[in-house]
């Protein structure tokens, strides 16, 4: 069995020391515990200039054999996946490792039958139903590259991602359940595909039983296709550095970029971090509430747990339906022992009646986790006290789509925990703080820009179709370093606290958006001349979206215009990127060279206009008074 688990603080210190002194030996030992068709020739080859990072070069494997086949002998009848539907009255479904293996093989055969081959890109736009998990693993089984798009994105966003990846197929469903609402999904796909010439086939999974438009020759129902396929599908042999998946994420400029992860390194890093951070034990029931459309769902709902032979729970619904006790009811129902969620969910549940938590026993819980954004101390304590009953270690896990897995976090019951601190780096991770010039800050009790000086197996390999963009986004700001885009503090004992993004990325309820991306959407509205978007502190979402908008003419009804602008953003990106506040202005604070001074807009959005700093270099200083006076 693969374990790779550190059990004591001393072991952590030893592992950390070794991982720095002999990174290749360290990771090579861990990688050796997996199933490979052929062992690698070179453990690591790297430079951060191009960048070029290759782990386990020459190694041959298939990640799904490590997720499924290798467990069949010892855990064939153990539960692999528990699926809980949106509506508590609908029955849950459970799959043992043997059953999941069959489902994945069948789905893989359906893909093959419909023309998918190794290296093809397959776009998955599906709700949180078991078929989504089968679909992801089925792609990996046959060496197709999956690109999962969160099913809340708009048709325009989907089309951009499909075209960027040149996807050949889309996997989707008729519709989805979200709390009390039912949402048509296939309709969004149809709209997107009007501008996606690369897509040849669409496979539709039935969830709601709705009649949907099926394009002849292009669209097929999954339940028809699966009828006569075999339950066995040999796994395609992949090179360690072959692409496993693309996942689009926002940066500070331009359209979302396709972050690329590869088979070998991703596998090793997902399993190692899962086992160690959560200290998973064989009888645990593990639940990560993230959607598979985000990296957290990829690594810690699917791959990490399955690679470790764990029982992982997948939930279709939302934390507030049918009431605010839904998460806790599910924990009791399945005896969840490890629970991993986002601060935004905690903050939203905190605002409800405490009885929503207190009416459940939560006795099965052992470990709690937090991910996606900084967790404020109030939320940390509420979660620790009322959910964890002060008995469960609460690990604050810092990482990114680009890092594939957790980078800085306490290891439950092993390393120290401090509220609202991600604490220590995992073995193999070498963070440093630098100042604005890129000079390393070596002392403690400091604040700086968070970078990494050495590669780990899960590091981003490239941005799909545009390697230079990868270099510019992550490896060019500070020479020889991977720049995270986050600012961080290090306390007197060397524990890290992440402050948040220092670039033009806003983190709304744990979802990343580039300000440029939202501005671009707003500017599509016919009435809009120009806009500037900044984040502001929001009680539940962490950050909210504040838009300053210049219009062609002064609108008669500002409320109508606001509604229209919101509509435009929903159409271009999706509901999740709706601005919270829209202020109509006659000008923006610009320097003489035409650059918007976002610093000033951020202060206004934060409601702190007492000290706006130096505004003397502005082209038109009066505009600041107008903006201040009209602040929302
Ligand atoms: C933020 C999500 C503070 C951070 C896994 C990072 C966090 C961005 C934490 C990545 C945390 C994530 N504490 N901030 N524990 N976890 N972040 O790519 O700003 O969706 O750069 O990955 O979320 O977001 P992404």
XYZ file of C-alpha atoms and ligand atoms in Angstrom:
657
model
C 0.000 0.000 0.000
C 1.174 3.507 -0.599
C 1.392 5.616 2.428
C 4.222 8.143 2.399
C 2.918 9.586 5.646
C 4.859 11.681 8.136
C 3.612 11.070 11.663
C 5.533 13.365 14.009
C 6.996 16.839 14.025
C 10.507 15.348 14.121
C 9.727 13.302 11.035
C 8.448 16.442 9.361
C 11.683 18.257 10.152
C 13.769 15.377 8.852
C 11.685 15.057 5.691
C 11.897 18.784 5.105
C 15.650 18.846 5.576
C 16.162 15.953 3.220
C 13.817 17.440 0.612
C 16.002 20.547 0.451
C 19.374 18.809 0.583
C 18.462 15.979 -1.753
C 15.221 16.841 -3.557
C 15.726 14.209 -6.222
C 16.317 11.407 -3.749
C 13.380 12.600 -1.655
C 10.836 12.675 -4.500
C 12.265 9.622 -6.159
C 11.581 7.551 -3.039
C 8.000 8.792 -2.903
C 7.425 8.241 -6.619
C 8.725 4.677 -6.273
C 5.683 3.744 -4.186
C 3.403 4.122 -7.242
C 2.723 1.756 -10.130
C 4.846 2.575 -13.180
C 5.078 0.637 -16.429
C 8.635 1.825 -16.706
C 10.812 3.668 -14.206
C 12.043 7.181 -15.090
C 15.587 7.896 -16.230
C 16.024 11.363 -14.758
C 14.227 12.457 -11.616
C 14.399 16.192 -12.302
C 15.488 18.487 -15.064
C 14.783 22.181 -14.635
C 15.453 25.845 -15.148
C 13.175 28.758 -14.283
C 14.405 30.879 -17.204
C 12.520 29.279 -20.094
C 10.948 27.795 -17.858
C 11.531 24.084 -18.351
C 10.602 21.634 -15.613
C 10.453 17.890 -16.108
C 9.917 15.380 -13.352
C 10.432 11.632 -13.712
C 11.482 11.966 -17.345
C 11.146 8.767 -19.312
C 8.811 7.213 -16.738
C 5.699 5.493 -18.118
C 2.418 5.223 -16.268
C -1.290 5.793 -16.238
C -2.697 7.762 -13.321
C -5.999 5.857 -13.337
C -4.210 2.560 -12.725
C -2.879 4.203 -9.608
C -6.311 5.582 -8.689
C -8.257 2.402 -9.402
C -6.628 -0.822 -10.633
C -3.945 -0.974 -7.969
C -6.601 -0.904 -5.235
C -8.727 -3.705 -6.658
C -6.924 -6.515 -4.894
C -6.899 -5.005 -1.436
C -9.776 -2.539 -1.574
C -12.032 -3.789 -4.330
C -15.077 -3.739 -2.060
C -14.143 -0.592 -0.196
C -16.189 2.512 -0.985
C -14.364 4.813 -3.369
C -17.042 7.391 -4.070
C -20.175 8.425 -2.220
C -22.471 10.739 -4.107
C -25.010 12.843 -2.225
C -27.640 14.567 -4.380
C -28.840 18.143 -4.126
C -32.184 17.098 -2.678
C -31.863 15.203 0.613
C -34.991 13.231 -0.290
C -33.295 11.702 -3.319
C -31.249 8.614 -2.553
C -27.464 8.821 -2.418
C -25.318 6.488 -4.538
C -22.160 4.647 -3.534
C -19.463 3.046 -5.651
C -16.833 0.616 -4.462
C -13.399 0.704 -6.056
C -14.451 -2.197 -8.261
C -17.625 -0.428 -9.371
C -15.857 2.852 -9.985
C -13.260 1.038 -12.048
C -16.046 -0.399 -14.194
C -17.811 2.920 -14.615
C -14.611 4.660 -15.654
C -13.740 1.919 -18.130
C -17.216 2.082 -19.628
C -17.050 5.843 -19.976
C -13.597 5.514 -21.526
C -14.966 3.054 -24.067
C -17.773 5.478 -24.927
C -15.182 8.173 -25.554
C -13.159 5.862 -27.781
C -16.241 4.752 -29.667
C -16.941 8.389 -30.406
C -13.521 9.044 -31.835
C -11.445 10.352 -28.933
C -7.765 9.430 -29.056
C -4.703 9.965 -26.913
C -3.717 13.630 -26.889
C -7.168 14.938 -27.913
C -8.638 17.678 -25.744
C -12.027 16.966 -24.206
C -14.025 19.742 -22.604
C -16.190 18.740 -19.648
C -19.041 21.070 -18.706
C -21.064 19.105 -16.202
C -22.734 19.432 -12.824
C -21.532 17.577 -9.735
C -22.943 14.182 -10.678
C -21.054 10.866 -10.569
C -20.652 10.900 -14.360
C -18.465 13.987 -13.991
C -16.020 11.965 -11.917
C -16.216 9.046 -14.369
C -15.673 11.412 -17.298
C -12.537 13.012 -15.867
C -10.969 9.659 -15.051
C -12.110 8.190 -18.375
C -10.169 10.874 -20.234
C -7.096 10.128 -18.159
C -7.585 6.410 -18.805
C -7.231 6.811 -22.575
C -4.728 9.660 -22.510
C -7.149 12.372 -23.598
C -6.491 15.754 -21.991
C -9.429 16.919 -19.902
C -10.366 20.556 -19.604
C -13.109 20.881 -17.017
C -15.081 24.117 -17.136
C -17.115 24.991 -14.048
C -20.784 24.689 -15.038
C -21.519 28.243 -13.876
C -19.500 29.877 -16.656
C -21.339 31.460 -19.563
C -21.456 30.249 -23.166
C -18.963 32.941 -24.178
C -16.460 31.832 -21.515
C -16.904 28.210 -22.491
C -16.381 28.970 -26.180
C -13.162 30.879 -25.409
C -11.792 27.917 -23.463
C -12.885 25.331 -26.034
C -11.275 27.301 -28.851
C -8.083 27.936 -26.939
C -7.678 24.213 -26.328
C -9.031 23.120 -29.716
C -11.275 20.605 -27.966
C -12.732 17.845 -30.102
C -15.528 16.821 -27.799
C -17.780 18.268 -25.108
C -19.221 16.186 -22.273
C -22.269 17.709 -20.640
C -25.727 17.094 -19.152
C -29.267 18.129 -19.939
C -29.478 20.355 -16.889
C -28.424 20.753 -13.289
C -29.833 21.142 -9.790
C -28.628 23.957 -7.630
C -30.572 24.336 -4.398
C -34.173 25.078 -5.311
C -33.283 25.905 -8.914
C -32.918 23.784 -12.008
C -30.660 25.178 -14.691
C -30.446 24.210 -18.367
C -26.889 23.201 -19.164
C -27.139 21.770 -22.656
C -28.613 25.030 -23.871
C -25.457 26.883 -22.791
C -23.331 24.312 -24.628
C -25.403 24.729 -27.795
C -24.886 28.463 -27.680
C -21.148 28.123 -27.102
C -20.731 25.630 -29.919
C -21.983 28.094 -32.496
C -18.463 29.491 -32.460
C -16.434 26.318 -31.814
C -15.489 24.639 -35.090
C -13.155 22.079 -33.483
C -15.936 20.244 -31.624
C -17.124 17.156 -33.475
C -19.173 15.375 -30.845
C -21.201 16.145 -27.735
C -22.101 13.472 -25.218
C -25.049 14.333 -22.996
C -25.700 12.744 -19.603
C -29.286 12.768 -18.422
C -29.755 14.356 -15.010
C -33.103 16.139 -15.038
C -34.878 14.156 -17.743
C -35.485 17.305 -19.732
C -36.135 17.285 -23.446
C -33.147 19.001 -25.009
C -32.131 19.939 -28.499
C -29.947 17.173 -29.985
C -28.006 18.062 -33.107
C -27.942 15.120 -35.468
C -24.536 13.682 -36.139
C -23.055 15.720 -33.305
C -24.966 15.003 -30.106
C -25.525 11.620 -28.479
C -27.007 10.506 -25.159
C -24.613 8.854 -22.761
C -27.184 6.248 -21.704
C -27.541 5.092 -25.308
C -23.819 4.953 -25.938
C -22.958 3.055 -22.779
C -25.392 0.195 -23.397
C -23.120 -2.060 -25.401
C -19.609 -1.117 -24.304
C -17.241 -3.325 -22.356
C -16.563 -2.857 -18.650
C -12.875 -3.275 -19.286
C -10.666 -0.701 -20.904
C -6.895 -1.024 -20.892
C -5.134 2.064 -19.636
C -3.109 4.002 -22.186
C 0.583 4.124 -21.376
C 1.563 7.748 -20.802
C 4.880 9.471 -20.452
C 5.386 11.143 -17.076
C 5.496 14.522 -18.823
C 2.500 13.965 -21.133
C -0.303 16.399 -20.417
C -2.922 15.158 -17.988
C -5.192 18.181 -18.004
C -5.700 21.833 -18.743
C -7.527 24.015 -16.253
C -8.294 27.628 -17.081
C -7.688 30.272 -14.469
C -7.587 34.050 -14.367
C -4.457 36.121 -14.180
C -3.877 39.836 -13.976
C -3.967 40.378 -17.728
C -5.927 39.147 -20.708
C -8.164 36.132 -21.010
C -7.978 33.177 -18.615
C -5.023 30.959 -19.328
C -4.901 27.193 -19.608
C -2.721 25.914 -16.787
C -1.146 22.612 -17.838
C -0.340 19.735 -15.489
C 1.340 16.497 -16.477
C 0.776 12.868 -15.516
C 3.695 11.806 -13.307
C 4.455 14.858 -11.201
C 0.804 15.684 -10.630
C 0.088 12.149 -9.445
C 2.946 12.086 -6.951
C 2.212 15.536 -5.607
C -1.566 15.065 -5.289
C -1.197 11.867 -3.281
C 1.666 13.003 -1.079
C -0.021 16.242 -0.052
C -3.410 14.604 0.514
C -1.987 11.912 2.772
C 0.114 14.294 4.813
C -1.954 17.419 5.234
C -5.134 15.580 6.232
C -3.373 12.600 7.803
C -5.844 10.309 6.088
C -6.332 6.880 7.676
C -7.793 3.810 6.037
C -11.224 3.964 7.684
C -11.801 7.687 7.200
C -14.624 9.202 5.193
C -13.317 12.269 3.481
C -15.333 15.170 2.097
C -14.093 18.083 0.039
C -16.940 20.450 -0.811
C -15.276 22.035 -3.852
C -16.704 21.647 -7.335
C -14.611 19.521 -9.703
C -14.624 22.569 -11.984
C -11.892 24.084 -9.799
C -8.417 22.806 -8.997
C -9.447 21.898 -5.441
C -12.016 19.500 -6.852
C -9.467 17.989 -9.242
C -6.760 17.364 -6.672
C -8.626 16.873 -3.403
C -12.005 15.515 -4.380
C -10.811 13.109 -7.060
C -7.178 12.381 -7.699
C -5.540 12.796 -4.260
C -8.093 10.689 -2.344
C -8.411 7.981 -5.008
C -4.640 7.682 -5.360
C -4.586 7.081 -1.606
C -7.356 4.482 -1.689
C -9.677 6.768 0.259
C -13.454 7.052 0.419
C -14.329 10.423 -1.066
C -17.687 12.149 -0.938
C -19.117 14.260 -3.743
C -22.035 16.615 -3.119
C -24.261 17.966 -5.859
C -25.902 20.767 -3.905
C -25.211 23.940 -1.960
C -24.557 24.563 1.763
C -27.814 26.459 2.259
C -30.368 24.099 0.721
C -32.825 23.008 1.987
C -31.441 24.815 5.028
C -28.202 26.059 6.523
C -27.582 22.801 8.304
C -27.078 20.827 5.086
C -23.285 20.397 5.407
C -23.566 19.185 8.982
C -26.449 16.885 8.197
C -24.296 15.250 5.503
C -21.355 14.929 7.912
C -23.561 13.031 10.382
C -25.284 10.975 7.684
C -22.058 9.505 6.309
C -19.821 9.776 9.352
C -17.475 12.210 7.633
C -14.146 12.321 9.442
C -12.178 14.811 7.326
C -13.957 17.902 6.079
C -12.403 20.414 3.667
C -14.195 23.611 2.639
C -13.728 27.303 1.801
C -13.845 30.286 4.173
C -16.661 31.836 2.146
C -18.908 28.871 2.972
C -18.011 29.180 6.645
C -18.728 32.908 6.679
C -22.061 32.430 4.988
C -23.071 29.701 7.481
C -21.846 31.795 10.411
C -24.434 34.396 9.543
C -27.230 31.863 10.188
C -28.703 30.548 13.411
C -26.145 28.582 15.431
C -28.740 25.841 15.964
C -28.150 24.861 12.353
C -24.848 23.460 13.564
C -25.677 22.546 17.132
C -28.496 20.224 16.145
C -25.997 17.799 14.604
C -23.540 15.746 16.602
C -20.529 16.021 14.276
C -18.939 13.316 16.403
C -17.268 11.640 13.447
C -15.166 14.687 12.518
C -11.419 14.442 13.156
C -9.758 16.975 10.864
C -10.958 20.235 9.295
C -9.441 22.097 6.369
C -9.786 25.482 4.730
C -8.811 26.539 1.208
C -9.133 29.169 -1.465
C -8.694 32.500 0.288
C -7.375 33.910 3.505
C -9.494 32.750 6.443
C -10.157 35.580 8.857
C -9.730 34.857 12.559
C -13.429 35.133 13.332
C -14.316 32.500 10.742
C -11.389 30.334 11.858
C -12.599 30.345 15.467
C -16.235 29.738 14.572
C -15.275 26.760 12.400
C -12.854 25.396 15.003
C -15.262 25.831 17.924
C -18.683 24.989 16.535
C -17.820 22.490 13.836
C -14.603 21.019 15.199
C -15.709 21.335 18.856
C -12.129 22.447 19.586
C -11.186 18.817 19.164
C -10.253 18.792 15.477
C -7.091 20.363 14.108
C -8.003 22.985 11.496
C -5.486 23.214 8.679
C -5.351 26.345 6.558
C -4.031 25.176 3.194
C -2.439 27.675 0.833
C -1.910 26.779 -2.815
C -2.963 27.658 -6.374
C -4.209 26.171 -9.644
C -0.628 26.525 -10.864
C 0.859 24.569 -7.954
C -1.460 21.535 -8.420
C -1.537 20.822 -4.699
C -1.119 22.228 -1.213
C 2.152 24.125 -0.685
C 2.002 25.764 2.732
C -0.168 24.240 5.445
C -0.096 22.643 8.843
C -0.150 18.855 8.788
C -3.042 17.782 11.028
C -1.808 16.643 14.458
C 1.804 16.787 13.236
C 2.961 20.388 12.808
C 1.929 23.528 14.736
C -1.333 25.314 14.037
C -1.925 29.026 14.445
C -5.296 30.599 13.599
C -5.401 32.206 10.154
C -1.866 31.022 9.355
C -0.988 28.541 6.643
C 2.086 27.930 8.821
C 4.968 25.825 7.439
C 5.804 24.747 3.879
C 5.327 21.090 3.012
C 8.451 18.993 2.492
C 9.801 19.742 -0.969
C 8.536 23.320 -0.966
C 11.013 26.190 -0.683
C 9.155 29.474 -0.264
C 10.923 32.785 0.053
C 9.745 36.323 0.631
C 11.258 39.037 -1.523
C 11.036 42.821 -1.512
C 9.907 44.900 -4.490
C 13.381 44.606 -6.042
C 13.329 40.851 -5.762
C 15.853 40.703 -2.959
C 15.327 37.850 -0.519
C 14.164 38.859 2.951
C 15.795 36.365 5.267
C 14.699 37.497 8.704
C 11.411 36.677 10.446
C 8.587 39.046 11.458
C 8.484 40.457 7.942
C 6.175 40.855 4.989
C 6.994 40.400 1.308
C 6.119 38.910 -2.041
C 5.793 35.148 -1.914
C 7.976 33.211 -4.366
C 9.338 29.679 -4.730
C 12.947 29.000 -5.439
C 12.874 25.332 -6.351
C 10.448 23.218 -8.391
C 8.124 20.601 -6.884
C 6.478 17.787 -8.871
C 3.142 19.628 -9.235
C 4.461 22.926 -10.593
C 2.753 24.359 -13.710
C 4.525 23.171 -16.876
C 3.146 25.672 -19.355
C 0.086 27.680 -20.304
C -1.620 25.840 -23.125
C -0.599 27.006 -26.574
C 1.481 29.914 -25.292
C 4.610 29.071 -23.347
C 5.844 32.639 -23.335
C 2.750 33.646 -21.415
C 3.700 31.156 -18.723
C 7.177 32.636 -18.512
C 5.882 36.204 -18.374
C 3.166 35.454 -15.826
C 5.186 33.487 -13.302
C 8.916 33.455 -14.016
C 9.834 36.931 -15.210
C 8.865 39.225 -12.312
C 11.725 38.014 -10.122
C 14.671 36.396 -11.843
C 15.089 32.710 -11.142
C 11.950 32.486 -9.017
C 8.355 31.315 -9.431
C 6.192 34.274 -8.375
C 2.861 33.365 -6.790
C 1.109 36.732 -7.084
C 0.471 36.651 -3.321
C 1.820 38.736 -0.485
C 2.671 36.995 2.791
C 3.940 37.602 6.306
C 6.335 35.406 8.244
C 6.018 35.522 12.015
C 8.731 35.294 14.661
C 8.691 31.497 14.460
C 8.804 31.306 10.681
C 5.092 30.552 10.227
C 3.532 32.004 7.063
C 0.350 34.004 6.885
C -0.965 34.701 3.407
C -2.291 38.216 2.986
C -3.765 37.897 -0.495
C -3.123 38.878 -4.071
C -0.787 41.723 -4.829
C -1.612 41.727 -8.548
C -4.828 42.603 -10.364
C -6.544 39.373 -9.429
C -9.665 39.499 -7.249
C -10.655 36.504 -5.147
C -14.458 36.392 -4.888
C -15.727 33.534 -2.714
C -12.508 31.700 -3.490
C -12.910 32.186 -7.260
C -10.269 34.076 -9.170
C -11.032 36.848 -11.618
C -8.713 39.267 -13.344
C -9.859 42.879 -13.150
C -9.019 43.219 -16.867
C -11.307 40.313 -17.691
C -14.285 41.880 -15.899
C -13.564 45.319 -17.367
C -13.444 43.782 -20.816
C -16.879 42.237 -20.233
C -18.357 45.510 -18.917
C -16.944 47.438 -21.873
C -18.996 45.273 -24.210
C -22.112 47.080 -23.022
C -23.060 49.598 -25.692
C -23.496 52.437 -23.214
C -20.069 52.029 -21.674
C -16.986 53.972 -22.732
C -14.519 52.728 -20.162
C -14.442 50.978 -16.817
C -12.127 50.120 -13.956
C -12.703 47.259 -11.546
C -11.201 46.735 -8.098
C -11.856 44.407 -5.178
C -13.200 45.519 -1.805
C -13.572 43.684 1.511
C -16.839 41.734 1.611
C -18.180 40.044 4.754
C -19.096 36.773 3.101
C -17.322 36.636 -0.241
C -13.972 37.802 1.121
C -13.707 40.246 -1.743
C -16.500 41.870 -3.682
C -16.312 43.449 -7.144
C -16.561 47.248 -7.386
C -16.818 48.718 -10.880
C -16.315 52.358 -11.835
C -17.943 52.988 -15.190
C -17.876 55.891 -17.635
C -20.908 56.035 -19.926
C -21.414 57.652 -23.304
C -24.272 59.759 -21.964
C -25.540 60.354 -18.489
C -28.162 57.623 -18.108
C -31.745 58.570 -17.328
C -32.199 55.662 -14.973
C -28.968 54.557 -13.313
C -30.619 51.446 -11.897
C -31.584 50.241 -15.385
C -28.091 50.815 -16.623
C -26.595 48.937 -13.687
C -28.890 45.992 -14.335
C -27.847 46.011 -17.976
C -24.169 46.062 -17.129
C -24.639 43.141 -14.770
C -26.440 41.301 -17.544
C -23.467 41.892 -19.851
C -21.033 40.459 -17.293
C -23.266 37.423 -16.726
C -23.368 36.846 -20.465
C -19.621 37.229 -20.995
C -18.311 35.469 -17.895
C -21.088 34.056 -15.737
C -23.149 34.832 -12.637
C -20.173 34.280 -10.358
C -18.476 37.441 -11.682
C -21.405 39.845 -11.126
C -20.185 43.221 -9.825
C -21.517 43.991 -6.338
C -21.315 47.735 -6.821
C -21.348 49.845 -9.957
C -20.582 53.528 -9.680
C -21.235 55.674 -12.745
C -18.499 58.302 -13.022
C -17.576 60.971 -15.541
C -13.851 60.191 -15.461
C -11.251 57.889 -13.911
C -8.159 58.976 -12.011
C -5.416 58.690 -14.608
C -1.796 59.680 -14.650
C -0.506 61.882 -17.442
C 0.645 58.777 -19.249
C -2.925 57.450 -19.183
C -2.516 54.798 -16.527
C -5.456 54.337 -14.146
C -4.405 54.839 -10.528
C -6.080 51.801 -9.069
C -4.671 52.544 -5.651
C -7.098 55.467 -5.391
C -10.044 53.430 -6.634
C -9.245 50.678 -4.159
C -9.294 53.168 -1.291
C -12.649 54.558 -2.438
C -14.057 51.044 -2.771
C -12.822 50.199 0.721
C -14.578 53.315 2.026
C -11.313 54.783 3.224
C -10.967 58.130 1.528
C -9.305 60.004 4.364
C -5.840 59.539 2.947
C -5.635 58.931 -0.757
C -1.911 59.633 -0.891
C -0.261 61.685 -3.557
C -2.693 62.679 -6.300
C -0.540 65.425 -7.786
C 0.512 63.388 -10.788
C -3.077 62.964 -11.905
C -4.203 64.428 -15.174
C -7.437 65.658 -13.669
C -7.389 65.729 -9.857
C -11.003 66.980 -9.680
C -12.276 63.654 -10.840
C -11.203 62.196 -7.502
C -13.557 64.489 -5.584
C -16.446 63.459 -7.774
C -15.638 59.779 -7.296
C -15.333 60.224 -3.535
C -18.649 62.036 -3.364
C -20.458 59.340 -5.321
C -18.914 56.343 -3.562
C -21.357 53.480 -2.863
C -5.687 32.356 -2.659
C -7.146 27.598 -5.069
C -4.947 32.537 1.677
C -4.327 32.938 -3.008
C -6.498 26.417 -4.351
C -3.922 32.139 -4.222
C -5.376 31.503 -0.328
C -5.239 31.919 -4.918
C -5.428 30.254 0.319
C -5.257 30.690 -5.755
C -5.232 30.223 1.735
C -5.745 29.988 -1.816
N -4.993 31.393 2.363
N -5.132 32.632 0.351
N -5.303 29.105 2.441
N -5.668 29.326 -0.635
N -5.589 31.299 -1.646
O -5.895 29.089 -8.234
O -4.487 34.300 -3.319
O -8.270 29.120 -7.395
O -2.999 32.819 -5.054
O -6.431 27.924 -6.192
O -6.196 31.814 -3.863
O -6.541 30.421 -6.239
P -6.837 29.133 -7.098
